[in-house]
Coordinates of C-alpha atoms in Angstrom, one line a residue:
Chain M
M1 CA 193.5 -56.8 233.4
H2 CA 196.8 -58.3 234.2
K3 CA 197.1 -56.3 237.4
L4 CA 193.6 -57.4 238.6
M5 CA 194.4 -61.0 237.8
S6 CA 197.6 -61.1 239.7
N7 CA 196.3 -59.2 242.8
R8 CA 197.6 -61.1 245.7
I9 CA 194.9 -60.2 248.1
T10 CA 192.2 -61.5 245.7
I11 CA 194.2 -64.7 245.1
F12 CA 194.5 -65.2 248.8
W13 CA 190.8 -64.9 249.4
L14 CA 190.0 -67.2 246.6
V15 CA 192.5 -69.9 247.5
A16 CA 192.8 -69.7 251.3
P17 CA 189.4 -71.2 252.4
G18 CA 189.6 -74.3 250.3
F19 CA 193.3 -74.8 250.7
L20 CA 193.3 -74.4 254.5
L21 CA 190.4 -76.8 254.9
F22 CA 192.2 -79.3 252.8
L23 CA 195.4 -78.8 254.8
F24 CA 193.6 -79.3 258.1
M25 CA 191.4 -82.2 257.2
V26 CA 193.6 -84.2 254.9
C27 CA 197.3 -83.3 255.5
L28 CA 197.3 -82.4 259.2
P29 CA 195.8 -85.8 260.1
I30 CA 198.6 -87.6 258.2
I31 CA 201.2 -85.6 260.0
M32 CA 199.5 -86.4 263.3
S33 CA 199.4 -90.1 262.4
G34 CA 203.2 -89.9 261.8
Y35 CA 203.6 -88.5 265.3
Y36 CA 201.3 -90.9 267.1
G37 CA 202.7 -93.8 265.0
T38 CA 206.0 -93.4 266.9
T39 CA 204.3 -94.0 270.3
N40 CA 202.7 -96.9 272.1
W41 CA 199.6 -94.9 273.1
T42 CA 196.5 -96.9 273.8
G43 CA 194.1 -94.0 273.2
I44 CA 193.9 -92.9 276.9
G45 CA 196.5 -92.1 279.5
A46 CA 200.2 -91.7 279.1
Y47 CA 202.4 -92.8 276.2
D48 CA 206.0 -93.5 275.4
F49 CA 208.0 -92.6 272.4
V50 CA 209.1 -95.8 270.7
G51 CA 210.7 -94.5 267.6
F52 CA 210.3 -96.6 264.6
D53 CA 209.5 -99.8 266.5
N54 CA 205.9 -99.8 265.2
Y55 CA 207.0 -99.4 261.6
T56 CA 209.6 -102.1 261.7
K57 CA 207.0 -104.4 263.4
I58 CA 204.5 -103.7 260.6
L59 CA 206.9 -104.3 257.8
F60 CA 208.8 -107.3 259.2
H61 CA 206.7 -109.1 261.9
D62 CA 203.0 -108.4 261.2
A63 CA 201.4 -111.3 259.4
V64 CA 197.9 -109.6 259.4
F65 CA 199.3 -106.6 257.6
W66 CA 200.8 -108.7 254.9
R67 CA 197.7 -110.8 254.7
S68 CA 195.8 -107.5 254.1
M69 CA 198.2 -106.7 251.2
L70 CA 197.8 -110.2 249.8
N71 CA 194.0 -109.8 249.9
A72 CA 194.3 -106.5 248.1
L73 CA 196.4 -108.3 245.4
L74 CA 193.8 -111.2 245.2
L75 CA 191.1 -108.7 244.8
L76 CA 193.1 -106.8 242.1
A77 CA 193.8 -110.0 240.2
A78 CA 190.1 -110.9 240.2
T79 CA 189.2 -107.4 239.2
L80 CA 191.7 -107.2 236.3
L81 CA 191.3 -110.8 235.0
I82 CA 187.6 -111.3 235.5
Q83 CA 185.7 -108.1 236.1
H84 CA 187.4 -105.9 233.5
P85 CA 187.3 -108.2 230.5
I86 CA 183.6 -108.7 231.1
A87 CA 183.0 -105.0 231.7
L88 CA 184.8 -104.2 228.4
L89 CA 182.7 -106.9 226.6
F90 CA 179.5 -105.4 228.0
A91 CA 180.6 -101.9 227.2
I92 CA 180.8 -103.0 223.6
F93 CA 177.5 -104.8 223.9
V94 CA 175.9 -101.6 225.3
T95 CA 177.1 -99.5 222.4
H96 CA 175.2 -101.9 220.1
A97 CA 172.0 -101.8 222.2
G98 CA 170.3 -99.2 220.0
K99 CA 167.5 -97.3 221.7
L100 CA 168.2 -98.9 225.1
E101 CA 171.9 -97.9 225.1
K102 CA 171.6 -95.3 227.8
W103 CA 169.2 -97.3 229.9
F104 CA 171.5 -100.3 230.1
R105 CA 174.5 -98.1 230.9
A106 CA 172.4 -96.6 233.8
I107 CA 171.2 -99.9 235.1
F108 CA 174.6 -101.4 235.2
F109 CA 175.8 -98.6 237.3
I110 CA 173.0 -98.8 239.9
P111 CA 174.8 -101.0 242.5
A112 CA 177.5 -98.4 242.7
V113 CA 175.1 -95.7 243.8
I114 CA 173.2 -97.8 246.4
S115 CA 174.5 -97.3 249.9
I116 CA 177.2 -99.9 250.8
V117 CA 175.4 -100.4 254.1
V118 CA 172.4 -101.7 252.1
T119 CA 174.3 -103.8 249.6
S120 CA 176.5 -105.3 252.2
K121 CA 173.6 -106.2 254.4
M122 CA 171.9 -107.8 251.4
W123 CA 174.9 -109.9 250.5
V124 CA 175.4 -111.0 254.1
S125 CA 171.8 -112.4 254.0
V126 CA 172.5 -114.0 250.6
F127 CA 175.5 -115.8 252.1
H128 CA 173.7 -116.7 255.4
P129 CA 174.2 -120.4 256.2
N130 CA 170.6 -121.1 257.3
F131 CA 168.2 -118.9 255.4
G132 CA 170.6 -117.4 252.9
M133 CA 169.5 -117.2 249.3
L134 CA 172.6 -118.9 247.9
N135 CA 172.2 -122.0 250.0
K136 CA 168.5 -122.2 249.1
L137 CA 169.4 -121.8 245.5
L138 CA 171.9 -124.7 245.7
E139 CA 169.4 -126.9 247.4
G140 CA 166.8 -126.0 244.7
V141 CA 169.0 -127.2 241.9
G142 CA 170.0 -130.4 243.8
L143 CA 173.5 -129.3 245.0
S144 CA 172.8 -129.5 248.7
T145 CA 176.3 -130.8 249.3
W146 CA 177.7 -127.5 248.2
K147 CA 175.9 -125.6 251.0
Q148 CA 178.3 -123.6 253.1
D149 CA 178.6 -121.2 255.9
W150 CA 180.0 -118.9 253.2
L151 CA 181.3 -116.0 255.3
G152 CA 182.2 -118.1 258.3
D153 CA 184.7 -120.3 256.5
P154 CA 188.3 -119.0 256.5
Q155 CA 189.0 -120.5 253.1
I156 CA 185.9 -119.2 251.4
A157 CA 185.1 -115.9 253.0
I158 CA 187.6 -113.8 251.1
W159 CA 186.2 -115.1 247.8
C160 CA 182.7 -114.0 248.8
I161 CA 184.1 -110.5 249.5
V162 CA 185.8 -110.6 246.1
V163 CA 182.6 -111.5 244.4
V164 CA 180.6 -108.7 246.1
V165 CA 183.3 -106.0 245.4
M166 CA 183.4 -107.1 241.8
W167 CA 179.7 -107.0 241.5
Q168 CA 179.5 -103.5 243.0
G169 CA 182.3 -102.1 240.8
F170 CA 181.2 -103.7 237.6
G171 CA 179.2 -100.7 236.4
Y172 CA 182.0 -98.3 237.1
A173 CA 184.5 -100.3 235.0
L174 CA 181.9 -100.6 232.3
L175 CA 181.3 -96.9 232.3
L176 CA 185.1 -96.2 231.8
Y177 CA 185.3 -98.5 228.9
Y178 CA 182.1 -97.2 227.4
A179 CA 183.5 -93.6 227.6
G180 CA 186.7 -94.9 225.9
L181 CA 184.6 -96.4 223.1
Q182 CA 182.8 -93.1 222.6
G183 CA 186.1 -91.4 222.2
I184 CA 187.2 -93.6 219.3
P185 CA 186.8 -91.7 215.9
Q186 CA 183.6 -92.8 214.3
D187 CA 185.0 -93.3 210.8
L188 CA 186.9 -96.3 212.1
F189 CA 183.7 -98.1 212.8
E190 CA 182.3 -97.1 209.5
A191 CA 185.4 -98.1 207.5
A192 CA 185.1 -101.7 208.6
E193 CA 182.5 -104.1 207.4
L194 CA 179.9 -104.7 210.0
D195 CA 178.8 -108.4 209.6
G196 CA 179.4 -110.7 212.5
A197 CA 183.0 -111.9 211.7
G198 CA 184.1 -108.6 210.5
R199 CA 182.9 -107.0 213.7
V200 CA 184.9 -109.4 215.9
K201 CA 188.0 -108.7 213.9
L202 CA 187.3 -104.9 214.0
Y203 CA 187.2 -105.1 217.8
T204 CA 190.2 -107.3 218.4
R205 CA 192.5 -105.7 215.8
V206 CA 191.5 -102.1 215.8
I207 CA 189.2 -100.9 218.6
I208 CA 190.6 -102.7 221.6
P209 CA 194.2 -101.7 220.8
L210 CA 192.9 -98.1 220.5
L211 CA 191.3 -98.4 223.9
S212 CA 194.6 -99.1 225.6
P213 CA 195.0 -95.6 227.1
M214 CA 191.6 -96.1 228.8
V215 CA 192.6 -99.6 229.9
R216 CA 195.6 -98.1 231.6
V217 CA 193.5 -95.5 233.4
A218 CA 191.1 -98.3 234.5
V219 CA 194.0 -100.3 235.8
V220 CA 195.4 -97.4 237.9
I221 CA 191.9 -96.9 239.3
A222 CA 191.5 -100.6 240.1
V223 CA 194.8 -100.8 241.9
T224 CA 194.0 -97.9 244.2
A225 CA 190.4 -99.1 244.7
C226 CA 191.6 -102.5 245.8
L227 CA 194.2 -101.0 248.2
K228 CA 191.5 -98.7 249.7
Q229 CA 188.9 -101.4 250.1
M230 CA 187.3 -101.2 253.5
E231 CA 183.6 -100.5 253.8
T232 CA 182.3 -103.8 252.3
V233 CA 184.7 -105.8 254.5
F234 CA 183.9 -103.7 257.6
L235 CA 180.2 -104.4 257.2
M236 CA 180.3 -108.0 256.0
T237 CA 183.0 -109.7 258.0
N238 CA 185.0 -107.0 259.8
G239 CA 188.1 -108.8 258.6
G240 CA 187.2 -112.2 260.0
P241 CA 187.2 -115.1 260.3
A242 CA 190.7 -115.0 261.8
N243 CA 191.7 -112.0 259.7
T244 CA 191.4 -113.9 256.5
T245 CA 189.4 -111.1 254.9
Q246 CA 191.4 -108.3 256.4
F247 CA 192.2 -105.2 254.3
I248 CA 194.5 -102.4 255.5
G249 CA 191.8 -99.8 256.1
N250 CA 189.8 -102.2 258.2
Y251 CA 192.9 -103.5 260.0
L252 CA 194.1 -100.0 261.1
Y253 CA 190.6 -99.2 262.3
K254 CA 190.2 -102.4 264.3
T255 CA 193.7 -102.1 265.7
A256 CA 193.0 -98.6 267.0
F257 CA 189.4 -98.9 268.2
S258 CA 188.9 -102.6 269.1
S259 CA 192.4 -103.6 270.2
S260 CA 193.2 -100.1 271.7
L261 CA 196.6 -100.0 270.0
Y262 CA 196.2 -96.4 268.9
G263 CA 199.9 -95.7 268.3
Y264 CA 200.3 -98.9 266.2
G265 CA 197.1 -98.2 264.3
N266 CA 198.4 -94.8 263.3
A267 CA 201.7 -96.3 262.1
I268 CA 199.6 -98.6 259.9
S269 CA 197.8 -95.4 258.6
V270 CA 201.1 -93.8 257.7
V271 CA 202.3 -96.9 255.9
F272 CA 199.0 -97.1 254.1
V273 CA 199.2 -93.5 252.8
I274 CA 202.8 -94.1 251.7
I275 CA 201.9 -97.3 249.8
C276 CA 199.1 -95.5 248.1
L277 CA 201.3 -92.6 247.0
I278 CA 204.2 -94.8 245.8
V279 CA 201.9 -97.2 243.9
T280 CA 199.9 -94.4 242.2
M281 CA 202.9 -92.3 241.3
A282 CA 204.9 -95.3 240.0
M283 CA 202.0 -96.3 237.8
N284 CA 201.4 -92.8 236.5
K285 CA 205.0 -92.5 235.7
A286 CA 205.1 -95.9 233.9
F287 CA 202.0 -95.1 231.9
K288 CA 202.5 -91.4 231.3
K289 CA 204.4 -91.7 228.0
D290 CA 201.8 -93.8 226.3
V291 CA 198.8 -92.0 227.6
G292 CA 200.1 -88.7 226.2
E293 CA 200.0 -90.1 222.7
F294 CA 196.3 -90.6 222.6
Chain V
M1 CA 192.5 -87.2 226.1
G2 CA 189.8 -85.6 228.2
A3 CA 189.2 -83.0 225.6
I4 CA 189.1 -85.5 222.8
T5 CA 186.6 -87.6 224.7
A6 CA 184.4 -84.6 225.4
K7 CA 184.5 -83.3 221.8
T8 CA 183.8 -86.6 220.1
N9 CA 181.2 -87.8 222.6
R10 CA 178.3 -86.2 220.9
E11 CA 179.4 -86.9 217.4
A12 CA 180.0 -90.5 218.4
Q13 CA 176.6 -90.9 220.0
R14 CA 174.9 -89.6 216.9
G15 CA 177.0 -92.0 214.8
N16 CA 176.1 -95.0 217.0
K17 CA 172.5 -95.0 215.8
K18 CA 173.8 -95.9 212.3
K19 CA 176.2 -98.5 213.6
A20 CA 173.6 -100.3 215.7
A21 CA 172.0 -101.9 212.6
A22 CA 173.0 -105.5 213.3
A23 CA 171.5 -108.7 212.1
P24 CA 168.1 -109.3 213.8
A25 CA 169.0 -112.7 215.4
L26 CA 172.3 -111.4 216.7
K27 CA 170.4 -108.4 218.1
V28 CA 168.0 -110.5 220.0
I29 CA 170.8 -112.6 221.6
L30 CA 172.6 -109.4 222.5
H31 CA 169.6 -108.0 224.2
L32 CA 168.9 -111.2 226.1
I33 CA 172.5 -111.2 227.5
L34 CA 172.3 -107.6 228.4
W35 CA 169.0 -108.0 230.1
A36 CA 170.2 -111.0 232.1
V37 CA 173.2 -109.1 233.5
A38 CA 171.2 -106.0 234.0
L39 CA 168.8 -108.0 236.1
L40 CA 171.7 -109.3 238.2
Q41 CA 172.8 -105.7 238.7
I42 CA 169.4 -104.3 239.8
F43 CA 168.3 -107.4 241.6
P44 CA 169.0 -105.9 245.1
L45 CA 166.7 -103.1 244.4
I46 CA 163.9 -105.4 243.2
W47 CA 164.5 -107.7 246.2
L48 CA 164.6 -104.8 248.7
I49 CA 161.3 -103.3 247.4
N50 CA 159.7 -106.8 247.2
Y51 CA 160.6 -107.8 250.7
S52 CA 159.7 -104.4 252.1
F53 CA 156.1 -105.3 251.3
L54 CA 156.1 -108.7 252.9
K55 CA 155.0 -109.7 256.4
S56 CA 157.8 -110.8 258.6
G57 CA 156.5 -114.4 258.6
D58 CA 156.7 -114.6 254.8
F59 CA 160.5 -114.4 254.6
F60 CA 161.2 -118.0 255.4
G61 CA 160.8 -120.7 252.8
S62 CA 162.4 -121.3 249.5
G63 CA 161.2 -118.5 247.2
I64 CA 163.6 -115.8 246.1
L65 CA 161.0 -113.2 245.1
K66 CA 157.5 -113.5 246.5
W67 CA 154.2 -111.9 245.6
P68 CA 152.9 -110.3 248.8
K69 CA 149.5 -111.6 250.0
S70 CA 148.7 -108.1 250.9
F71 CA 151.0 -105.1 250.7
E72 CA 152.4 -104.6 254.1
W73 CA 152.6 -100.7 254.2
N74 CA 152.9 -101.1 258.0
N75 CA 156.6 -102.0 257.4
Y76 CA 157.2 -98.4 256.3
V77 CA 155.3 -97.1 259.3
N78 CA 157.5 -99.3 261.6
A79 CA 160.6 -98.2 259.8
F80 CA 159.8 -94.6 260.5
T81 CA 159.0 -95.2 264.1
Y82 CA 161.7 -97.7 265.2
G83 CA 164.3 -96.8 262.7
S84 CA 164.2 -93.1 263.6
V85 CA 164.0 -92.4 259.8
P86 CA 162.6 -88.9 260.0
R87 CA 165.4 -87.6 262.2
F88 CA 168.2 -89.4 260.4
L89 CA 166.8 -88.4 257.1
L90 CA 166.8 -84.8 258.1
N91 CA 170.4 -85.1 259.4
S92 CA 171.5 -86.7 256.2
L93 CA 169.8 -84.0 254.2
M94 CA 171.3 -81.2 256.3
I95 CA 174.9 -82.6 256.3
T96 CA 175.0 -83.5 252.5
T97 CA 173.3 -80.2 251.5
V98 CA 175.8 -78.0 253.4
T99 CA 178.7 -80.2 252.1
I100 CA 177.8 -80.1 248.4
V101 CA 177.0 -76.3 248.5
V102 CA 180.1 -75.3 250.3
A103 CA 182.3 -77.7 248.3
A104 CA 181.0 -76.4 245.0
F105 CA 181.6 -72.8 246.1
L106 CA 185.1 -73.5 247.3
A107 CA 186.0 -75.5 244.2
L108 CA 184.7 -72.8 242.0
M109 CA 186.8 -70.2 243.8
L110 CA 189.9 -72.4 243.7
G111 CA 189.2 -73.3 240.0
Y112 CA 189.1 -69.7 239.1
A113 CA 192.3 -68.9 241.0
F114 CA 194.1 -71.8 239.3
T115 CA 192.9 -71.3 235.7
R116 CA 192.6 -67.5 235.5
M117 CA 194.7 -65.7 238.1
E118 CA 198.4 -65.3 237.6
W119 CA 200.6 -66.4 240.5
K120 CA 203.8 -68.3 240.8
L121 CA 202.7 -71.1 243.1
R122 CA 199.5 -72.1 241.3
G123 CA 201.0 -75.2 239.6
P124 CA 202.4 -76.7 242.8
A125 CA 199.3 -75.7 244.8
M126 CA 196.9 -77.4 242.4
A127 CA 199.1 -80.5 242.2
F128 CA 199.1 -80.6 246.0
I129 CA 195.3 -80.6 246.2
M130 CA 195.2 -83.2 243.5
L131 CA 197.2 -85.5 245.8
G132 CA 194.0 -85.7 247.9
M133 CA 192.6 -88.1 245.3
I134 CA 195.3 -90.6 246.3
V135 CA 195.0 -90.3 250.1
P136 CA 192.6 -92.9 251.5
I137 CA 189.9 -91.4 253.7
H138 CA 190.4 -94.3 256.1
A139 CA 193.9 -93.2 256.9
T140 CA 192.5 -89.9 258.4
L141 CA 190.0 -91.6 260.6
L142 CA 192.2 -92.2 263.7
P143 CA 194.0 -88.8 263.8
N144 CA 190.8 -86.9 262.9
F145 CA 189.1 -88.6 265.8
I146 CA 191.7 -87.2 268.2
L147 CA 191.6 -83.8 266.4
F148 CA 187.8 -83.5 266.7
D149 CA 188.0 -84.8 270.3
K150 CA 190.4 -82.0 271.2
L151 CA 188.3 -79.4 269.3
N152 CA 185.2 -80.7 271.1
L153 CA 183.6 -81.6 267.7
I154 CA 182.9 -85.3 268.3
D155 CA 179.2 -85.9 267.8
N156 CA 178.8 -82.7 266.0
P157 CA 177.8 -82.4 262.3
L158 CA 180.9 -80.4 261.6
S159 CA 183.0 -83.5 262.3
L160 CA 181.5 -84.9 259.1
I161 CA 180.9 -81.7 257.0
L162 CA 184.5 -80.5 257.3
P163 CA 186.3 -83.7 256.1
Y164 CA 183.5 -84.3 253.5
I165 CA 184.1 -80.9 252.0
A166 CA 187.9 -81.3 252.1
F167 CA 187.8 -84.7 250.4
S168 CA 185.3 -83.4 247.8
L169 CA 187.7 -80.7 246.7
P170 CA 190.3 -82.5 244.5
I171 CA 187.7 -84.1 242.1
S172 CA 185.4 -81.1 242.2
L173 CA 188.3 -78.7 241.4
L174 CA 189.4 -81.0 238.6
I175 CA 186.0 -81.0 236.9
I176 CA 185.4 -77.3 237.4
S177 CA 188.8 -76.1 236.3
G178 CA 188.6 -78.4 233.3
F179 CA 185.3 -76.8 232.3
L180 CA 186.6 -73.3 233.0
E181 CA 189.5 -73.8 230.5
T182 CA 186.9 -74.2 227.7
I183 CA 185.2 -70.9 228.5
P184 CA 186.7 -67.9 226.5
K185 CA 188.2 -65.2 228.6
S186 CA 186.8 -62.3 226.5
I187 CA 183.5 -62.1 228.4
E188 CA 185.3 -61.7 231.7
E189 CA 187.6 -59.1 230.2
S190 CA 184.8 -56.9 229.1
A191 CA 183.1 -57.2 232.5
V192 CA 186.4 -56.1 234.1
M193 CA 186.6 -53.1 231.8
D194 CA 183.1 -52.1 233.0
G195 CA 184.5 -52.1 236.5
C196 CA 183.5 -55.5 237.8
S197 CA 185.6 -57.0 240.6
V198 CA 187.1 -60.5 240.5
F199 CA 184.4 -61.8 242.9
G200 CA 181.8 -60.1 240.8
V201 CA 183.1 -61.9 237.7
I202 CA 183.1 -65.2 239.5
F203 CA 179.6 -65.1 241.0
R204 CA 177.8 -63.1 238.3
I205 CA 179.4 -64.2 235.1
I206 CA 181.4 -67.4 235.7
M207 CA 179.0 -69.2 238.0
P208 CA 176.0 -69.1 235.6
M209 CA 178.2 -70.2 232.8
T210 CA 179.7 -73.2 234.7
K211 CA 176.3 -74.5 235.8
P212 CA 176.8 -77.9 234.0
A213 CA 180.1 -78.5 235.7
I214 CA 178.7 -77.4 239.1
A215 CA 175.7 -79.7 238.6
T216 CA 178.0 -82.6 237.9
V217 CA 180.1 -81.9 241.0
C218 CA 177.1 -81.5 243.2
I219 CA 175.5 -84.8 242.0
M220 CA 178.7 -86.8 242.4
N221 CA 179.3 -85.4 245.9
F222 CA 175.7 -85.9 246.8
I223 CA 175.9 -89.6 246.0
S224 CA 179.2 -90.3 247.7
W225 CA 178.4 -88.4 250.9
W226 CA 174.8 -89.4 251.2
N227 CA 176.1 -93.0 251.3
E228 CA 179.2 -92.3 253.5
F229 CA 179.3 -94.6 256.4
I230 CA 182.8 -95.1 258.0
M231 CA 183.3 -91.5 259.1
A232 CA 179.8 -91.1 260.3
N233 CA 180.3 -94.4 262.2
T234 CA 183.5 -93.1 263.8
F235 CA 182.7 -89.4 264.6
L236 CA 179.1 -89.6 265.7
T237 CA 178.4 -91.3 269.0
S238 CA 174.9 -90.3 270.1
E239 CA 171.7 -90.5 268.1
T240 CA 171.3 -86.7 267.7
F241 CA 173.2 -86.3 264.4
K242 CA 173.3 -89.8 263.0
T243 CA 172.7 -90.1 259.3
L244 CA 170.3 -92.3 257.4
P245 CA 172.5 -95.5 257.0
F246 CA 172.3 -95.8 260.8
S247 CA 168.5 -96.4 260.6
I248 CA 169.4 -100.0 259.6
M249 CA 171.7 -100.4 262.6
K250 CA 168.8 -99.6 264.9
F251 CA 167.4 -103.0 264.0
T252 CA 170.3 -105.0 265.1
G253 CA 169.2 -105.0 268.7
Q254 CA 165.7 -104.9 270.1
Y255 CA 163.8 -104.9 266.8
S256 CA 166.1 -107.4 265.0
S257 CA 163.3 -109.8 264.1
N258 CA 161.3 -107.1 262.4
Y259 CA 162.5 -108.0 258.9
G260 CA 159.8 -106.2 257.0
A261 CA 160.7 -102.9 258.6
Q262 CA 164.4 -103.5 258.0
F263 CA 163.7 -104.0 254.3
A264 CA 161.6 -100.9 254.3
V265 CA 164.4 -98.9 255.9
M266 CA 166.9 -100.3 253.3
T267 CA 164.6 -99.3 250.5
I268 CA 164.3 -95.8 252.0
I269 CA 168.1 -95.5 252.2
A270 CA 168.7 -96.9 248.7
L271 CA 166.0 -95.0 246.7
P272 CA 167.1 -91.4 246.9
T273 CA 170.5 -91.9 245.4
V274 CA 169.1 -94.2 242.7
I275 CA 166.5 -91.7 241.7
I276 CA 168.9 -88.8 241.7
Y277 CA 171.3 -90.9 239.7
L278 CA 168.7 -91.9 237.1
L279 CA 167.6 -88.3 236.8
F280 CA 171.2 -87.0 236.2
T281 CA 172.9 -90.0 234.6
E282 CA 174.6 -87.9 232.0
Q283 CA 176.2 -85.5 234.4
M284 CA 177.4 -88.3 236.7
S285 CA 178.9 -90.2 233.8
R286 CA 180.6 -87.1 232.5
G287 CA 182.0 -86.3 235.9
I288 CA 183.3 -89.9 236.6
T289 CA 185.0 -90.2 233.2
A290 CA 186.5 -86.7 233.4
G291 CA 187.8 -87.5 236.9
A292 CA 189.1 -90.9 235.9
V293 CA 190.9 -89.8 232.8
K294 CA 192.7 -86.9 234.3
G295 CA 193.2 -88.3 237.8

């Protein structure tokens, strides 16, 4: 048995196909980006080696890059301070929904499985200045002065994006907390008295503190999701107006394909990957001790 | 933590029935709140389906939802004709099917090598693939465009299938190897005694036993790649291999005023994943929580 299970040729044939594909489609591109990122290539023709110029420019002189980071932070703040508390509350509500428990959980998740092309297009039409549903709604309730060109206003557009992303990710956050609630030993629920006030106390004093490992997991996921935000922005505003809704993913794409700064776009790619790695690893390290205890 | 969640899941769900006995008034309020937010969440679906049955002229005005004067099935006919729905649907089906089948096979093989085989580098190798969960797919768009250009794969379904499979591997491997660890080794051992090879063990014994995990992996991958847009938008240039989300893009030009057909197209794009999701909610939820907790 041992001999068969440590046969190198067998191991090679099991691992090689998947591992090589991963190497070529995920790792090689990043190495290529590292290389192109040190050039001033425009995508066609000749290019010069410019060393770390692109990287220093990104980190020290690129206002749009930092605006993208700021937007990711804004989105993260909204996610953690608004979306997650509501999702947690609704996860608790769902566990008390009796027969409809599974149905509610499923319905809340539906926006996450609908194509982003469809949901983005829908929200663009909701925000449309002339025949958008939001403006019609405001007019209907007598708040005509609040009517806006929602996605065209540099001050407001980013908040529209934040709302849409929060809406789409709501079911996902809810599902995580719901799973966390399912993992809590049942006798804790039974031990406490279950009238209204007793229940609130039970949750604030016992259940939610016990959920903290899941909260940490959800925070890690939210941070990376906010950093990686691209599709919704790409389809709704493409980073505009005036880069006020820019996110890194969309910015590198636009830089390479619309502005033809292919070398610079690749440098942004590399910085993007490094930021994602650092942030994820730092958070995992910070949270590891506590998560292990659960 | 993952093991605890999995183990207590069923017990907890049984227990919930007991716990749900709240005061009637409270229960009504609770359900009202839940329905209100649920409505907000499925509103796009209702809205899409509703508008897909309206005549183009009916869109303007103040109503949010409208009862169609007559159901405009013509919108669907137009969607199929102008939106190239049949071709794009077939492309989507082909690309996602190949992706999820190959990804499940490769992940099963990797999972077996990582949980059962004995070799020195298995720890680091598995950790390396898990790094793929951190790497944003957007960071590979530019270099892969050049790579596919050099390999003459631009505008070829392989330019989507290959990265789709590669980016499916980390999460698929995580779920499958997690499941494999719960299967006792004794069955495999006796099969090996009877002269079965490792590949025989994997495909004749392990594969049938890991069906639930494989189903989870396939459904999760189906939903993410069926909806994938950015790579498809970058690597496909002509109409030949475009996927379903592009049907809607067809209406940005010449047929842009054909709103009814646009809504029909959007409904056609949205429905398959919603139906698959509703049919396999349990598997999806299990996969997502397993991936989240360990990732």
